[in-house]
Amino acid sequence: AQKVTQAQTEISVVEKEDVTLDCVYETRDTTYYLFWYKQPPSGELVFLIRRNSFDEQNEISGRYSWNFQKSTSSFNFTITASQVVDSAVYFCALSAPPRDNFNKFYFGSGTKLNVKP
Amino acid sequence: DAEITQSPRHKITETGRQVTLACHQTWNHNNMFWYRQDLGHGLRLIHYSYGVQDTNKGEVSDGYSVSRSNTEDLPLTLESAASSQTSVYFCASSESQGGADTQYFGPGTRLTVL
């Protein structure tokens, strides 16, 4: 069965602190895709990154970085020097391969990040 | 720019009424999805479609229906609204099948059933 666990329900940090959001996934498939989405207080879901299971190279985009480790089934997200605008709920998602014949996403329950000035 | 829109953004209705939520995308994507978001449950899939005339049930489809008459639109209908259907509803679309494509989400519709 496919499953995504985001054990951190809520995290609070002070601006400029680094913060890591954890994502642990379960799948028996060798081909899969992982995603992160941001949901700011305004409510929309914003796509951040997609990673496939064959690419374990870490990704950096500005203050954002992602650490994909198949050995621990984790796809963690780090924000460096956090800012108030980073306050949001962050969702990790797993996409199943075509066995289910559709582009189903399995979402974690989300981590709410509060960045205080 | 291509986008995905939802209307209305907010809706209040009464128990037993039929309600239709609209979703329109200009990405020309084949796949479209409806989710509901509730505290403690994250995002749950209601219905999805691979293309025109194709619709499928997701994990929480009871009480909901969809139809796909063109590529751009996938309206979600609540046949007889119930208080348990108070939620935030998101529409999403993706380009093709295969488990690889990013889903892009609309802004959401907040539905309250009194």
mmCIF file with all atom_site columns, C-alpha atoms in Angstrom:
data_model
loop_
_atom_site.group_PDB
_atom_site.id
_atom_site.type_symbol
_atom_site.label_atom_id
_atom_site.label_alt_id
_atom_site.label_comp_id
_atom_site.label_asym_id
_atom_site.label_entity_id
_atom_site.label_seq_id
_atom_site.pdbx_PDB_ins_code
_atom_site.Cartn_x
_atom_site.Cartn_y
_atom_site.Cartn_z
_atom_site.occupancy
_atom_site.B_iso_or_equiv
_atom_site.pdbx_formal_charge
_atom_site.auth_seq_id
_atom_site.auth_comp_id
_atom_site.auth_asym_id
_atom_site.auth_atom_id
_atom_site.pdbx_PDB_model_num
ATOM 1   C CA . ALA A 1 1   ? 0.000   0.000  0.000   1.00 0.00 ? 1   ALA A CA 1
ATOM 2   C CA . GLN A 1 2   ? 1.080   3.539  -0.673  1.00 0.00 ? 2   GLN A CA 1
ATOM 3   C CA . LYS A 1 3   ? 1.331   5.872  2.274   1.00 0.00 ? 3   LYS A CA 1
ATOM 4   C CA . VAL A 1 4   ? 2.890   9.197  3.191   1.00 0.00 ? 4   VAL A CA 1
ATOM 5   C CA . THR A 1 5   ? 3.562   10.211 6.773   1.00 0.00 ? 5   THR A CA 1
ATOM 6   C CA . GLN A 1 6   ? 4.299   13.723 7.940   1.00 0.00 ? 6   GLN A CA 1
ATOM 7   C CA . ALA A 1 7   ? 4.787   13.222 11.640  1.00 0.00 ? 7   ALA A CA 1
ATOM 8   C CA . GLN A 1 8   ? 5.263   16.896 12.452  1.00 0.00 ? 8   GLN A CA 1
ATOM 9   C CA . THR A 1 9   ? 1.810   18.394 12.778  1.00 0.00 ? 9   THR A CA 1
ATOM 10  C CA . GLU A 1 10  ? 2.992   21.903 13.535  1.00 0.00 ? 10  GLU A CA 1
ATOM 11  C CA . ILE A 1 11  ? 6.370   23.600 13.817  1.00 0.00 ? 11  ILE A CA 1
ATOM 12  C CA . SER A 1 12  ? 7.156   27.091 15.077  1.00 0.00 ? 12  SER A CA 1
ATOM 13  C CA . VAL A 1 13  ? 10.435  28.853 14.411  1.00 0.00 ? 13  VAL A CA 1
ATOM 14  C CA . VAL A 1 14  ? 11.770  32.358 14.630  1.00 0.00 ? 14  VAL A CA 1
ATOM 15  C CA . GLU A 1 15  ? 12.644  34.151 11.433  1.00 0.00 ? 15  GLU A CA 1
ATOM 16  C CA . LYS A 1 16  ? 16.092  33.327 10.013  1.00 0.00 ? 16  LYS A CA 1
ATOM 17  C CA . GLU A 1 17  ? 16.157  29.909 11.634  1.00 0.00 ? 17  GLU A CA 1
ATOM 18  C CA . ASP A 1 18  ? 16.577  26.852 9.434   1.00 0.00 ? 18  ASP A CA 1
ATOM 19  C CA . VAL A 1 19  ? 13.770  24.317 9.548   1.00 0.00 ? 19  VAL A CA 1
ATOM 20  C CA . THR A 1 20  ? 13.341  20.808 8.167   1.00 0.00 ? 20  THR A CA 1
ATOM 21  C CA . LEU A 1 21  ? 9.985   19.266 7.365   1.00 0.00 ? 21  LEU A CA 1
ATOM 22  C CA . ASP A 1 22  ? 9.983   15.486 7.401   1.00 0.00 ? 22  ASP A CA 1
ATOM 23  C CA . CYS A 1 23  ? 8.267   13.210 4.913   1.00 0.00 ? 23  CYS A CA 1
ATOM 24  C CA . VAL A 1 24  ? 8.384   9.429  5.099   1.00 0.00 ? 24  VAL A CA 1
ATOM 25  C CA . TYR A 1 25  ? 6.732   7.328  2.433   1.00 0.00 ? 25  TYR A CA 1
ATOM 26  C CA . GLU A 1 26  ? 5.809   3.699  1.926   1.00 0.00 ? 26  GLU A CA 1
ATOM 27  C CA . THR A 1 27  ? 5.575   1.932  -1.380  1.00 0.00 ? 27  THR A CA 1
ATOM 28  C CA . ARG A 1 28  ? 6.436   -1.456 -2.814  1.00 0.00 ? 28  ARG A CA 1
ATOM 29  C CA . ASP A 1 29  ? 6.963   -0.044 -6.255  1.00 0.00 ? 29  ASP A CA 1
ATOM 30  C CA . THR A 1 30  ? 10.349  0.760  -7.712  1.00 0.00 ? 30  THR A CA 1
ATOM 31  C CA . THR A 1 31  ? 9.003   3.547  -9.897  1.00 0.00 ? 31  THR A CA 1
ATOM 32  C CA . TYR A 1 32  ? 7.308   6.371  -8.071  1.00 0.00 ? 32  TYR A CA 1
ATOM 33  C CA . TYR A 1 33  ? 7.274   10.141 -7.784  1.00 0.00 ? 33  TYR A CA 1
ATOM 34  C CA . LEU A 1 34  ? 7.381   12.429 -4.801  1.00 0.00 ? 34  LEU A CA 1
ATOM 35  C CA . PHE A 1 35  ? 6.050   15.956 -4.540  1.00 0.00 ? 35  PHE A CA 1
ATOM 36  C CA . TRP A 1 36  ? 5.917   18.866 -2.160  1.00 0.00 ? 36  TRP A CA 1
ATOM 37  C CA . TYR A 1 37  ? 3.154   21.455 -2.150  1.00 0.00 ? 37  TYR A CA 1
ATOM 38  C CA . LYS A 1 38  ? 2.770   24.648 -0.163  1.00 0.00 ? 38  LYS A CA 1
ATOM 39  C CA . GLN A 1 39  ? -0.573  25.908 1.089   1.00 0.00 ? 39  GLN A CA 1
ATOM 40  C CA . PRO A 1 40  ? -0.261  29.493 2.350   1.00 0.00 ? 40  PRO A CA 1
ATOM 41  C CA . PRO A 1 41  ? -2.949  31.093 4.534   1.00 0.00 ? 41  PRO A CA 1
ATOM 42  C CA . SER A 1 42  ? -4.729  32.248 1.379   1.00 0.00 ? 42  SER A CA 1
ATOM 43  C CA . GLY A 1 43  ? -5.578  28.596 0.768   1.00 0.00 ? 43  GLY A CA 1
ATOM 44  C CA . GLU A 1 44  ? -4.303  27.709 -2.671  1.00 0.00 ? 44  GLU A CA 1
ATOM 45  C CA . LEU A 1 45  ? -2.004  24.742 -3.221  1.00 0.00 ? 45  LEU A CA 1
ATOM 46  C CA . VAL A 1 46  ? 1.276   25.662 -4.840  1.00 0.00 ? 46  VAL A CA 1
ATOM 47  C CA . PHE A 1 47  ? 3.493   23.065 -6.466  1.00 0.00 ? 47  PHE A CA 1
ATOM 48  C CA . LEU A 1 48  ? 7.100   23.172 -5.229  1.00 0.00 ? 48  LEU A CA 1
ATOM 49  C CA . ILE A 1 49  ? 8.953   20.131 -6.525  1.00 0.00 ? 49  ILE A CA 1
ATOM 50  C CA . ARG A 1 50  ? 8.651   16.724 -8.159  1.00 0.00 ? 50  ARG A CA 1
ATOM 51  C CA . ARG A 1 51  ? 11.241  13.985 -7.764  1.00 0.00 ? 51  ARG A CA 1
ATOM 52  C CA . ASN A 1 52  ? 11.296  10.532 -9.365  1.00 0.00 ? 52  ASN A CA 1
ATOM 53  C CA . SER A 1 53  ? 12.549  7.422  -7.624  1.00 0.00 ? 53  SER A CA 1
ATOM 54  C CA . PHE A 1 54  ? 15.557  7.048  -9.896  1.00 0.00 ? 54  PHE A CA 1
ATOM 55  C CA . ASP A 1 55  ? 17.012  10.415 -9.062  1.00 0.00 ? 55  ASP A CA 1
ATOM 56  C CA . GLU A 1 56  ? 18.393  10.667 -5.539  1.00 0.00 ? 56  GLU A CA 1
ATOM 57  C CA . GLN A 1 57  ? 20.321  13.823 -6.193  1.00 0.00 ? 57  GLN A CA 1
ATOM 58  C CA . ASN A 1 58  ? 19.444  16.541 -3.715  1.00 0.00 ? 58  ASN A CA 1
ATOM 59  C CA . GLU A 1 59  ? 17.722  19.614 -5.071  1.00 0.00 ? 59  GLU A CA 1
ATOM 60  C CA . ILE A 1 60  ? 18.317  23.213 -4.098  1.00 0.00 ? 60  ILE A CA 1
ATOM 61  C CA . SER A 1 61  ? 16.196  26.153 -5.148  1.00 0.00 ? 61  SER A CA 1
ATOM 62  C CA . GLY A 1 62  ? 17.137  29.361 -3.415  1.00 0.00 ? 62  GLY A CA 1
ATOM 63  C CA . ARG A 1 63  ? 16.429  28.926 0.292   1.00 0.00 ? 63  ARG A CA 1
ATOM 64  C CA . TYR A 1 64  ? 14.655  25.625 -0.333  1.00 0.00 ? 64  TYR A CA 1
ATOM 65  C CA . SER A 1 65  ? 16.373  22.271 -0.483  1.00 0.00 ? 65  SER A CA 1
ATOM 66  C CA . TRP A 1 66  ? 15.175  18.708 -0.624  1.00 0.00 ? 66  TRP A CA 1
ATOM 67  C CA . ASN A 1 67  ? 16.927  15.575 0.619   1.00 0.00 ? 67  ASN A CA 1
ATOM 68  C CA . PHE A 1 68  ? 15.726  12.351 -0.982  1.00 0.00 ? 68  PHE A CA 1
ATOM 69  C CA . GLN A 1 69  ? 16.990  9.151  0.642   1.00 0.00 ? 69  GLN A CA 1
ATOM 70  C CA . LYS A 1 70  ? 15.610  5.864  -0.638  1.00 0.00 ? 70  LYS A CA 1
ATOM 71  C CA . SER A 1 71  ? 17.417  3.941  2.098   1.00 0.00 ? 71  SER A CA 1
ATOM 72  C CA . THR A 1 72  ? 15.205  5.573  4.714   1.00 0.00 ? 72  THR A CA 1
ATOM 73  C CA . SER A 1 73  ? 12.208  6.213  2.422   1.00 0.00 ? 73  SER A CA 1
ATOM 74  C CA . SER A 1 74  ? 12.360  9.888  3.196   1.00 0.00 ? 74  SER A CA 1
ATOM 75  C CA . PHE A 1 75  ? 11.995  13.063 1.187   1.00 0.00 ? 75  PHE A CA 1
ATOM 76  C CA . ASN A 1 76  ? 12.690  15.887 3.614   1.00 0.00 ? 76  ASN A CA 1
ATOM 77  C CA . PHE A 1 77  ? 12.333  19.581 2.892   1.00 0.00 ? 77  PHE A CA 1
ATOM 78  C CA . THR A 1 78  ? 14.604  22.213 4.429   1.00 0.00 ? 78  THR A CA 1
ATOM 79  C CA . ILE A 1 79  ? 14.035  25.938 4.451   1.00 0.00 ? 79  ILE A CA 1
ATOM 80  C CA . THR A 1 80  ? 17.175  27.922 5.168   1.00 0.00 ? 80  THR A CA 1
ATOM 81  C CA . ALA A 1 81  ? 16.931  31.294 6.856   1.00 0.00 ? 81  ALA A CA 1
ATOM 82  C CA . SER A 1 82  ? 13.169  31.078 7.164   1.00 0.00 ? 82  SER A CA 1
ATOM 83  C CA . GLN A 1 83  ? 10.987  34.103 6.541   1.00 0.00 ? 83  GLN A CA 1
ATOM 84  C CA . VAL A 1 84  ? 7.507   35.034 7.682   1.00 0.00 ? 84  VAL A CA 1
ATOM 85  C CA . VAL A 1 85  ? 6.264   34.444 4.126   1.00 0.00 ? 85  VAL A CA 1
ATOM 86  C CA . ASP A 1 86  ? 7.213   30.783 4.519   1.00 0.00 ? 86  ASP A CA 1
ATOM 87  C CA . SER A 1 87  ? 4.387   30.348 7.023   1.00 0.00 ? 87  SER A CA 1
ATOM 88  C CA . ALA A 1 88  ? 2.084   27.796 5.448   1.00 0.00 ? 88  ALA A CA 1
ATOM 89  C CA . VAL A 1 89  ? 0.970   24.200 5.521   1.00 0.00 ? 89  VAL A CA 1
ATOM 90  C CA . TYR A 1 90  ? 3.288   21.975 3.541   1.00 0.00 ? 90  TYR A CA 1
ATOM 91  C CA . PHE A 1 91  ? 2.151   18.720 1.995   1.00 0.00 ? 91  PHE A CA 1
ATOM 92  C CA . CYS A 1 92  ? 4.244   15.831 0.792   1.00 0.00 ? 92  CYS A CA 1
ATOM 93  C CA . ALA A 1 93  ? 2.677   13.509 -1.792  1.00 0.00 ? 93  ALA A CA 1
ATOM 94  C CA . LEU A 1 94  ? 3.504   10.208 -3.464  1.00 0.00 ? 94  LEU A CA 1
ATOM 95  C CA . SER A 1 95  ? 2.369   9.308  -6.958  1.00 0.00 ? 95  SER A CA 1
ATOM 96  C CA . ALA A 1 96  ? 1.696   5.665  -7.783  1.00 0.00 ? 96  ALA A CA 1
ATOM 97  C CA . PRO A 1 97  ? 2.960   4.122  -11.020 1.00 0.00 ? 97  PRO A CA 1
ATOM 98  C CA . PRO A 1 98  ? 0.520   3.170  -13.779 1.00 0.00 ? 98  PRO A CA 1
ATOM 99  C CA . ARG A 1 99  ? -0.522  -0.063 -12.021 1.00 0.00 ? 99  ARG A CA 1
ATOM 100 C CA . ASP A 1 100 ? -3.617  1.809  -10.849 1.00 0.00 ? 100 ASP A CA 1
ATOM 101 C CA . ASN A 1 101 ? -3.990  3.207  -14.323 1.00 0.00 ? 101 ASN A CA 1
ATOM 102 C CA . PHE A 1 102 ? -4.284  6.752  -13.171 1.00 0.00 ? 102 PHE A CA 1
ATOM 103 C CA . ASN A 1 103 ? -2.270  9.569  -11.754 1.00 0.00 ? 103 ASN A CA 1
ATOM 104 C CA . LYS A 1 104 ? -3.307  9.050  -8.127  1.00 0.00 ? 104 LYS A CA 1
ATOM 105 C CA . PHE A 1 105 ? -1.621  11.106 -5.466  1.00 0.00 ? 105 PHE A CA 1
ATOM 106 C CA . TYR A 1 106 ? -1.262  9.964  -1.870  1.00 0.00 ? 106 TYR A CA 1
ATOM 107 C CA . PHE A 1 107 ? -0.992  12.997 0.358   1.00 0.00 ? 107 PHE A CA 1
ATOM 108 C CA . GLY A 1 108 ? 0.461   13.279 3.817   1.00 0.00 ? 108 GLY A CA 1
ATOM 109 C CA . SER A 1 109 ? -1.588  15.077 6.426   1.00 0.00 ? 109 SER A CA 1
ATOM 110 C CA . GLY A 1 110 ? 0.554   18.188 6.162   1.00 0.00 ? 110 GLY A CA 1
ATOM 111 C CA . THR A 1 111 ? 2.883   20.148 8.444   1.00 0.00 ? 111 THR A CA 1
ATOM 112 C CA . LYS A 1 112 ? 1.913   23.627 9.517   1.00 0.00 ? 112 LYS A CA 1
ATOM 113 C CA . LEU A 1 113 ? 4.930   25.915 9.685   1.00 0.00 ? 113 LEU A CA 1
ATOM 114 C CA . ASN A 1 114 ? 4.719   29.106 11.716  1.00 0.00 ? 114 ASN A CA 1
ATOM 115 C CA . VAL A 1 115 ? 7.567   31.545 11.212  1.00 0.00 ? 115 VAL A CA 1
ATOM 116 C CA . LYS A 1 116 ? 7.548   34.292 13.804  1.00 0.00 ? 116 LYS A CA 1
ATOM 117 C CA . PRO A 1 117 ? 9.262   37.642 13.261  1.00 0.00 ? 117 PRO A CA 1
ATOM 118 C CA . ASP B 2 1   ? -1.347  32.200 -19.064 1.00 0.00 ? 1   ASP B CA 1
ATOM 119 C CA . ALA B 2 2   ? -2.915  28.798 -18.586 1.00 0.00 ? 2   ALA B CA 1
ATOM 120 C CA . GLU B 2 3   ? -4.755  28.381 -15.338 1.00 0.00 ? 3   GLU B CA 1
ATOM 121 C CA . ILE B 2 4   ? -7.347  26.421 -13.406 1.00 0.00 ? 4   ILE B CA 1
ATOM 122 C CA . THR B 2 5   ? -10.282 28.240 -11.865 1.00 0.00 ? 5   THR B CA 1
ATOM 123 C CA . GLN B 2 6   ? -13.059 27.269 -9.515  1.00 0.00 ? 6   GLN B CA 1
ATOM 124 C CA . SER B 2 7   ? -16.406 28.874 -8.851  1.00 0.00 ? 7   SER B CA 1
ATOM 125 C CA . PRO B 2 8   ? -17.900 29.875 -6.604  1.00 0.00 ? 8   PRO B CA 1
ATOM 126 C CA . ARG B 2 9   ? -15.088 30.478 -4.133  1.00 0.00 ? 9   ARG B CA 1
ATOM 127 C CA . HIS B 2 10  ? -17.502 30.397 -1.224  1.00 0.00 ? 10  HIS B CA 1
ATOM 128 C CA . LYS B 2 11  ? -20.917 28.776 -1.013  1.00 0.00 ? 11  LYS B CA 1
ATOM 129 C CA . ILE B 2 12  ? -23.438 28.370 1.748   1.00 0.00 ? 12  ILE B CA 1
ATOM 130 C CA . THR B 2 13  ? -26.319 26.001 1.173   1.00 0.00 ? 13  THR B CA 1
ATOM 131 C CA . GLU B 2 14  ? -28.927 24.053 3.075   1.00 0.00 ? 14  GLU B CA 1
ATOM 132 C CA . THR B 2 15  ? -29.154 20.360 3.761   1.00 0.00 ? 15  THR B CA 1
ATOM 133 C CA . GLY B 2 16  ? -30.874 18.488 0.955   1.00 0.00 ? 16  GLY B CA 1
ATOM 134 C CA . ARG B 2 17  ? -30.191 21.001 -1.806  1.00 0.00 ? 17  ARG B CA 1
ATOM 135 C CA . GLN B 2 18  ? -28.325 20.114 -4.977  1.00 0.00 ? 18  GLN B CA 1
ATOM 136 C CA . VAL B 2 19  ? -25.082 22.017 -5.391  1.00 0.00 ? 19  VAL B CA 1
ATOM 137 C CA . THR B 2 20  ? -22.697 22.195 -8.337  1.00 0.00 ? 20  THR B CA 1
ATOM 138 C CA . LEU B 2 21  ? -19.127 23.383 -8.057  1.00 0.00 ? 21  LEU B CA 1
ATOM 139 C CA . ALA B 2 22  ? -17.417 24.430 -11.258 1.00 0.00 ? 22  ALA B CA 1
ATOM 140 C CA . CYS B 2 23  ? -13.855 23.712 -12.329 1.00 0.00 ? 23  CYS B CA 1
ATOM 141 C CA . HIS B 2 24  ? -12.353 25.080 -15.528 1.00 0.00 ? 24  HIS B CA 1
ATOM 142 C CA . GLN B 2 25  ? -8.797  24.620 -16.775 1.00 0.00 ? 25  GLN B CA 1
ATOM 143 C CA . THR B 2 26  ? -7.056  26.144 -19.758 1.00 0.00 ? 26  THR B CA 1
ATOM 144 C CA . TRP B 2 27  ? -3.986  23.896 -19.611 1.00 0.00 ? 27  TRP B CA 1
ATOM 145 C CA . ASN B 2 28  ? -5.617  21.493 -22.082 1.00 0.00 ? 28  ASN B CA 1
ATOM 146 C CA . HIS B 2 29  ? -4.868  18.715 -19.617 1.00 0.00 ? 29  HIS B CA 1
ATOM 147 C CA . ASN B 2 30  ? -6.409  15.298 -20.056 1.00 0.00 ? 30  ASN B CA 1
ATOM 148 C CA . ASN B 2 31  ? -6.703  14.474 -16.355 1.00 0.00 ? 31  ASN B CA 1
ATOM 149 C CA . MET B 2 32  ? -8.867  16.305 -13.866 1.00 0.00 ? 32  MET B CA 1
ATOM 150 C CA . PHE B 2 33  ? -9.483  15.569 -10.201 1.00 0.00 ? 33  PHE B CA 1
ATOM 151 C CA . TRP B 2 34  ? -11.686 16.660 -7.337  1.00 0.00 ? 34  TRP B CA 1
ATOM 152 C CA . TYR B 2 35  ? -10.462 16.549 -3.744  1.00 0.00 ? 35  TYR B CA 1
ATOM 153 C CA . ARG B 2 36  ? -11.882 17.605 -0.436  1.00 0.00 ? 36  ARG B CA 1
ATOM 154 C CA . GLN B 2 37  ? -9.743  18.915 2.382   1.00 0.00 ? 37  GLN B CA 1
ATOM 155 C CA . ASP B 2 38  ? -10.745 18.451 5.991   1.00 0.00 ? 38  ASP B CA 1
ATOM 156 C CA . LEU B 2 39  ? -8.815  18.935 9.214   1.00 0.00 ? 39  LEU B CA 1
ATOM 157 C CA . GLY B 2 40  ? -7.121  15.711 10.205  1.00 0.00 ? 40  GLY B CA 1
ATOM 158 C CA . HIS B 2 41  ? -7.696  14.063 6.824   1.00 0.00 ? 41  HIS B CA 1
ATOM 159 C CA . GLY B 2 42  ? -5.526  16.043 4.482   1.00 0.00 ? 42  GLY B CA 1
ATOM 160 C CA . LEU B 2 43  ? -6.656  15.823 0.859   1.00 0.00 ? 43  LEU B CA 1
ATOM 161 C CA . ARG B 2 44  ? -8.983  13.019 -0.169  1.00 0.00 ? 44  ARG B CA 1
ATOM 162 C CA . LEU B 2 45  ? -9.864  12.128 -3.738  1.00 0.00 ? 45  LEU B CA 1
ATOM 163 C CA . ILE B 2 46  ? -13.551 12.316 -4.659  1.00 0.00 ? 46  ILE B CA 1
ATOM 164 C CA . HIS B 2 47  ? -13.674 11.731 -8.430  1.00 0.00 ? 47  HIS B CA 1
ATOM 165 C CA . TYR B 2 48  ? -11.308 11.886 -11.350 1.00 0.00 ? 48  TYR B CA 1
ATOM 166 C CA . SER B 2 49  ? -11.400 11.880 -15.120 1.00 0.00 ? 49  SER B CA 1
ATOM 167 C CA . TYR B 2 50  ? -8.886  10.865 -17.777 1.00 0.00 ? 50  TYR B CA 1
ATOM 168 C CA . GLY B 2 51  ? -10.655 12.630 -20.600 1.00 0.00 ? 51  GLY B CA 1
ATOM 169 C CA . VAL B 2 52  ? -13.950 13.512 -22.208 1.00 0.00 ? 52  VAL B CA 1
ATOM 170 C CA . GLN B 2 53  ? -16.744 11.116 -21.250 1.00 0.00 ? 53  GLN B CA 1
ATOM 171 C CA . ASP B 2 54  ? -14.484 9.374  -18.733 1.00 0.00 ? 54  ASP B CA 1
ATOM 172 C CA . THR B 2 55  ? -15.218 9.574  -14.987 1.00 0.00 ? 55  THR B CA 1
ATOM 173 C CA . ASN B 2 56  ? -14.107 7.433  -12.062 1.00 0.00 ? 56  ASN B CA 1
ATOM 174 C CA . LYS B 2 57  ? -14.783 7.218  -8.347  1.00 0.00 ? 57  LYS B CA 1
ATOM 175 C CA . GLY B 2 58  ? -12.166 8.099  -5.787  1.00 0.00 ? 58  GLY B CA 1
ATOM 176 C CA . GLU B 2 59  ? -11.992 7.130  -2.140  1.00 0.00 ? 59  GLU B CA 1
ATOM 177 C CA . VAL B 2 60  ? -14.836 9.364  -0.899  1.00 0.00 ? 60  VAL B CA 1
ATOM 178 C CA . SER B 2 61  ? -17.268 9.485  -3.814  1.00 0.00 ? 61  SER B CA 1
ATOM 179 C CA . ASP B 2 62  ? -20.572 8.773  -2.037  1.00 0.00 ? 62  ASP B CA 1
ATOM 180 C CA . GLY B 2 63  ? -22.974 11.671 -2.465  1.00 0.00 ? 63  GLY B CA 1
ATOM 181 C CA . TYR B 2 64  ? -20.972 13.245 -5.309  1.00 0.00 ? 64  TYR B CA 1
ATOM 182 C CA . SER B 2 65  ? -21.063 12.980 -9.083  1.00 0.00 ? 65  SER B CA 1
ATOM 183 C CA . VAL B 2 66  ? -19.106 14.446 -11.983 1.00 0.00 ? 66  VAL B CA 1
ATOM 184 C CA . SER B 2 67  ? -19.457 14.609 -15.737 1.00 0.00 ? 67  SER B CA 1
ATOM 185 C CA . ARG B 2 68  ? -16.894 15.449 -18.411 1.00 0.00 ? 68  ARG B CA 1
ATOM 186 C CA . SER B 2 69  ? -18.385 16.789 -21.623 1.00 0.00 ? 69  SER B CA 1
ATOM 187 C CA . ASN B 2 70  ? -15.280 18.684 -22.758 1.00 0.00 ? 70  ASN B CA 1
ATOM 188 C CA . THR B 2 71  ? -11.592 18.872 -21.941 1.00 0.00 ? 71  THR B CA 1
ATOM 189 C CA . GLU B 2 72  ? -11.759 22.105 -19.980 1.00 0.00 ? 72  GLU B CA 1
ATOM 190 C CA . ASP B 2 73  ? -14.489 21.449 -17.406 1.00 0.00 ? 73  ASP B CA 1
ATOM 191 C CA . LEU B 2 74  ? -15.244 18.963 -14.654 1.00 0.00 ? 74  LEU B CA 1
ATOM 192 C CA . PRO B 2 75  ? -18.195 20.123 -12.549 1.00 0.00 ? 75  PRO B CA 1
ATOM 193 C CA . LEU B 2 76  ? -18.758 18.437 -9.200  1.00 0.00 ? 76  LEU B CA 1
ATOM 194 C CA . THR B 2 77  ? -22.365 17.916 -8.102  1.00 0.00 ? 77  THR B CA 1
ATOM 195 C CA . LEU B 2 78  ? -23.592 17.195 -4.617  1.00 0.00 ? 78  LEU B CA 1
ATOM 196 C CA . GLU B 2 79  ? -26.907 15.512 -5.262  1.00 0.00 ? 79  GLU B CA 1
ATOM 197 C CA . SER B 2 80  ? -28.392 16.222 -1.823  1.00 0.00 ? 80  SER B CA 1
ATOM 198 C CA . ALA B 2 81  ? -26.037 18.234 0.330   1.00 0.00 ? 81  ALA B CA 1
ATOM 199 C CA . ALA B 2 82  ? -25.325 16.973 3.846   1.00 0.00 ? 82  ALA B CA 1
ATOM 200 C CA . SER B 2 83  ? -23.608 18.702 6.753   1.00 0.00 ? 83  SER B CA 1
ATOM 201 C CA . SER B 2 84  ? -20.810 16.139 6.488   1.00 0.00 ? 84  SER B CA 1
ATOM 202 C CA . GLN B 2 85  ? -19.997 17.622 3.089   1.00 0.00 ? 85  GLN B CA 1
ATOM 203 C CA . THR B 2 86  ? -18.985 20.939 4.599   1.00 0.00 ? 86  THR B CA 1
ATOM 204 C CA . SER B 2 87  ? -15.395 21.200 3.442   1.00 0.00 ? 87  SER B CA 1
ATOM 205 C CA . VAL B 2 88  ? -12.944 22.928 1.162   1.00 0.00 ? 88  VAL B CA 1
ATOM 206 C CA . TYR B 2 89  ? -13.006 21.476 -2.340  1.00 0.00 ? 89  TYR B CA 1
ATOM 207 C CA . PHE B 2 90  ? -10.060 21.545 -4.692  1.00 0.00 ? 90  PHE B CA 1
ATOM 208 C CA . CYS B 2 91  ? -9.979  20.799 -8.363  1.00 0.00 ? 91  CYS B CA 1
ATOM 209 C CA . ALA B 2 92  ? -6.714  19.745 -9.998  1.00 0.00 ? 92  ALA B CA 1
ATOM 210 C CA . SER B 2 93  ? -5.475  18.804 -13.432 1.00 0.00 ? 93  SER B CA 1
ATOM 211 C CA . SER B 2 94  ? -2.504  17.008 -14.923 1.00 0.00 ? 94  SER B CA 1
ATOM 212 C CA . GLU B 2 95  ? -1.319  16.428 -18.440 1.00 0.00 ? 95  GLU B CA 1
ATOM 213 C CA . SER B 2 96  ? -1.388  12.687 -18.948 1.00 0.00 ? 96  SER B CA 1
ATOM 214 C CA . GLN B 2 97  ? -1.490  9.296  -17.294 1.00 0.00 ? 97  GLN B CA 1
ATOM 215 C CA . GLY B 2 98  ? 1.547   7.499  -15.946 1.00 0.00 ? 98  GLY B CA 1
ATOM 216 C CA . GLY B 2 99  ? 2.022   8.556  -12.357 1.00 0.00 ? 99  GLY B CA 1
ATOM 217 C CA . ALA B 2 100 ? 4.565   11.130 -13.396 1.00 0.00 ? 100 ALA B CA 1
ATOM 218 C CA . ASP B 2 101 ? 2.707   14.305 -13.991 1.00 0.00 ? 101 ASP B CA 1
ATOM 219 C CA . THR B 2 102 ? 2.399   17.148 -11.568 1.00 0.00 ? 102 THR B CA 1
ATOM 220 C CA . GLN B 2 103 ? -1.125  18.013 -10.520 1.00 0.00 ? 103 GLN B CA 1
ATOM 221 C CA . TYR B 2 104 ? -1.921  21.706 -10.574 1.00 0.00 ? 104 TYR B CA 1
ATOM 222 C CA . PHE B 2 105 ? -4.606  22.902 -8.231  1.00 0.00 ? 105 PHE B CA 1
ATOM 223 C CA . GLY B 2 106 ? -7.335  25.477 -8.412  1.00 0.00 ? 106 GLY B CA 1
ATOM 224 C CA . PRO B 2 107 ? -7.844  28.047 -5.650  1.00 0.00 ? 107 PRO B CA 1
ATOM 225 C CA . GLY B 2 108 ? -10.476 25.981 -3.841  1.00 0.00 ? 108 GLY B CA 1
ATOM 226 C CA . THR B 2 109 ? -14.159 26.369 -2.981  1.00 0.00 ? 109 THR B CA 1
ATOM 227 C CA . ARG B 2 110 ? -15.250 26.637 0.633   1.00 0.00 ? 110 ARG B CA 1
ATOM 228 C CA . LEU B 2 111 ? -18.649 24.956 0.978   1.00 0.00 ? 111 LEU B CA 1
ATOM 229 C CA . THR B 2 112 ? -20.791 25.204 4.081   1.00 0.00 ? 112 THR B CA 1
ATOM 230 C CA . VAL B 2 113 ? -23.889 23.041 4.403   1.00 0.00 ? 113 VAL B CA 1
ATOM 231 C CA . LEU B 2 114 ? -26.288 24.235 7.099   1.00 0.00 ? 114 LEU B CA 1
#
